[in-house]
C-alpha positions in Angstrom: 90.5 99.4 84.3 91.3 100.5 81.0 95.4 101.5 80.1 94.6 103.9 77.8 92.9 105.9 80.4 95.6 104.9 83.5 97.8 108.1 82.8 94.6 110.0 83.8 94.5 108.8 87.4 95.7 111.2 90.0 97.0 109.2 93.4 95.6 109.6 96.3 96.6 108.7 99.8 94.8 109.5 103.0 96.1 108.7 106.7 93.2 107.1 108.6 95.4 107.2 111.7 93.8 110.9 113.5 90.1 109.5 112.4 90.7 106.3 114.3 92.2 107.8 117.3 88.6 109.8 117.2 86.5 106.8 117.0 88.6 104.9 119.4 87.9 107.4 122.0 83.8 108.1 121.1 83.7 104.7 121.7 85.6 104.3 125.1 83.1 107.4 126.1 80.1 106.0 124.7 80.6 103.2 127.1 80.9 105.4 130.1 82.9 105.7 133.4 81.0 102.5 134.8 82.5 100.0 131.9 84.6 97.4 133.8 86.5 95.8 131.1 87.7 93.2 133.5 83.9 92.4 134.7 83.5 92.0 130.9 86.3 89.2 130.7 84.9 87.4 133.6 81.1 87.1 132.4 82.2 86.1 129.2 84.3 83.2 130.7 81.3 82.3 132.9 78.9 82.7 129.9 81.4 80.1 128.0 82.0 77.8 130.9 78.4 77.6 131.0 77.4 77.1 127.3 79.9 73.8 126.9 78.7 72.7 130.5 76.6 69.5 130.5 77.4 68.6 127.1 77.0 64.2 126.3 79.7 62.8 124.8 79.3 63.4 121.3 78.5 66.8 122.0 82.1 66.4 123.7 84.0 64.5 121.2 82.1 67.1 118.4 83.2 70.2 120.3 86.7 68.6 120.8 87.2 68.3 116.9 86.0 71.5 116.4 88.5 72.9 118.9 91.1 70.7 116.9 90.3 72.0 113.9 90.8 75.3 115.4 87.0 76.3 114.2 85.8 76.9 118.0 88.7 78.7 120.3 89.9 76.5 123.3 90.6 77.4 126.8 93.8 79.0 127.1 94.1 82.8 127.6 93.4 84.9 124.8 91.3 82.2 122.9 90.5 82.8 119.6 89.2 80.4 116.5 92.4 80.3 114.4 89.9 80.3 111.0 
């Protein structure tokens, strides 16, 4: 950006906070009363549990490094990749 022209520029601000309340809640109703957020939790667990099932011990030793390196999320709570 040029200086010259800086003393031109109006601020502007805008408070997102009331638009995402809005889309919060569109989205909580677009899932609809049957959404079981707990359900959720538990088919994702069982959907990991069964992805790094059966896995030889490379595949072990690979997905333990991984883990390590904190590229794949572990198994406590909460899990997350830290990169």
């Amino acid at each position: 950006m040029n200086q010259d022209t800086d003393h031109d520029l109006v601020p502007f601000a805008i408070d997102l906070t009331r638009e995402e309340v809005r889309r919060r809640a569109e989205v909580v109703a677009a899932l609809g009363p049957d959404w079981d957020p707990v359900a959720v939790l538990r088919e994702e667990q069982a959907a990991h549990d069964l992805l790094y099932s059966g896995l030889d011990e490379e595949q072990l030793r690979i997905h333990s490094a991984l883990v390590a390196a904190g590229v794949l999320p572990g198994r406590e709570p909460g899990r997350a990749a830290s990169r």
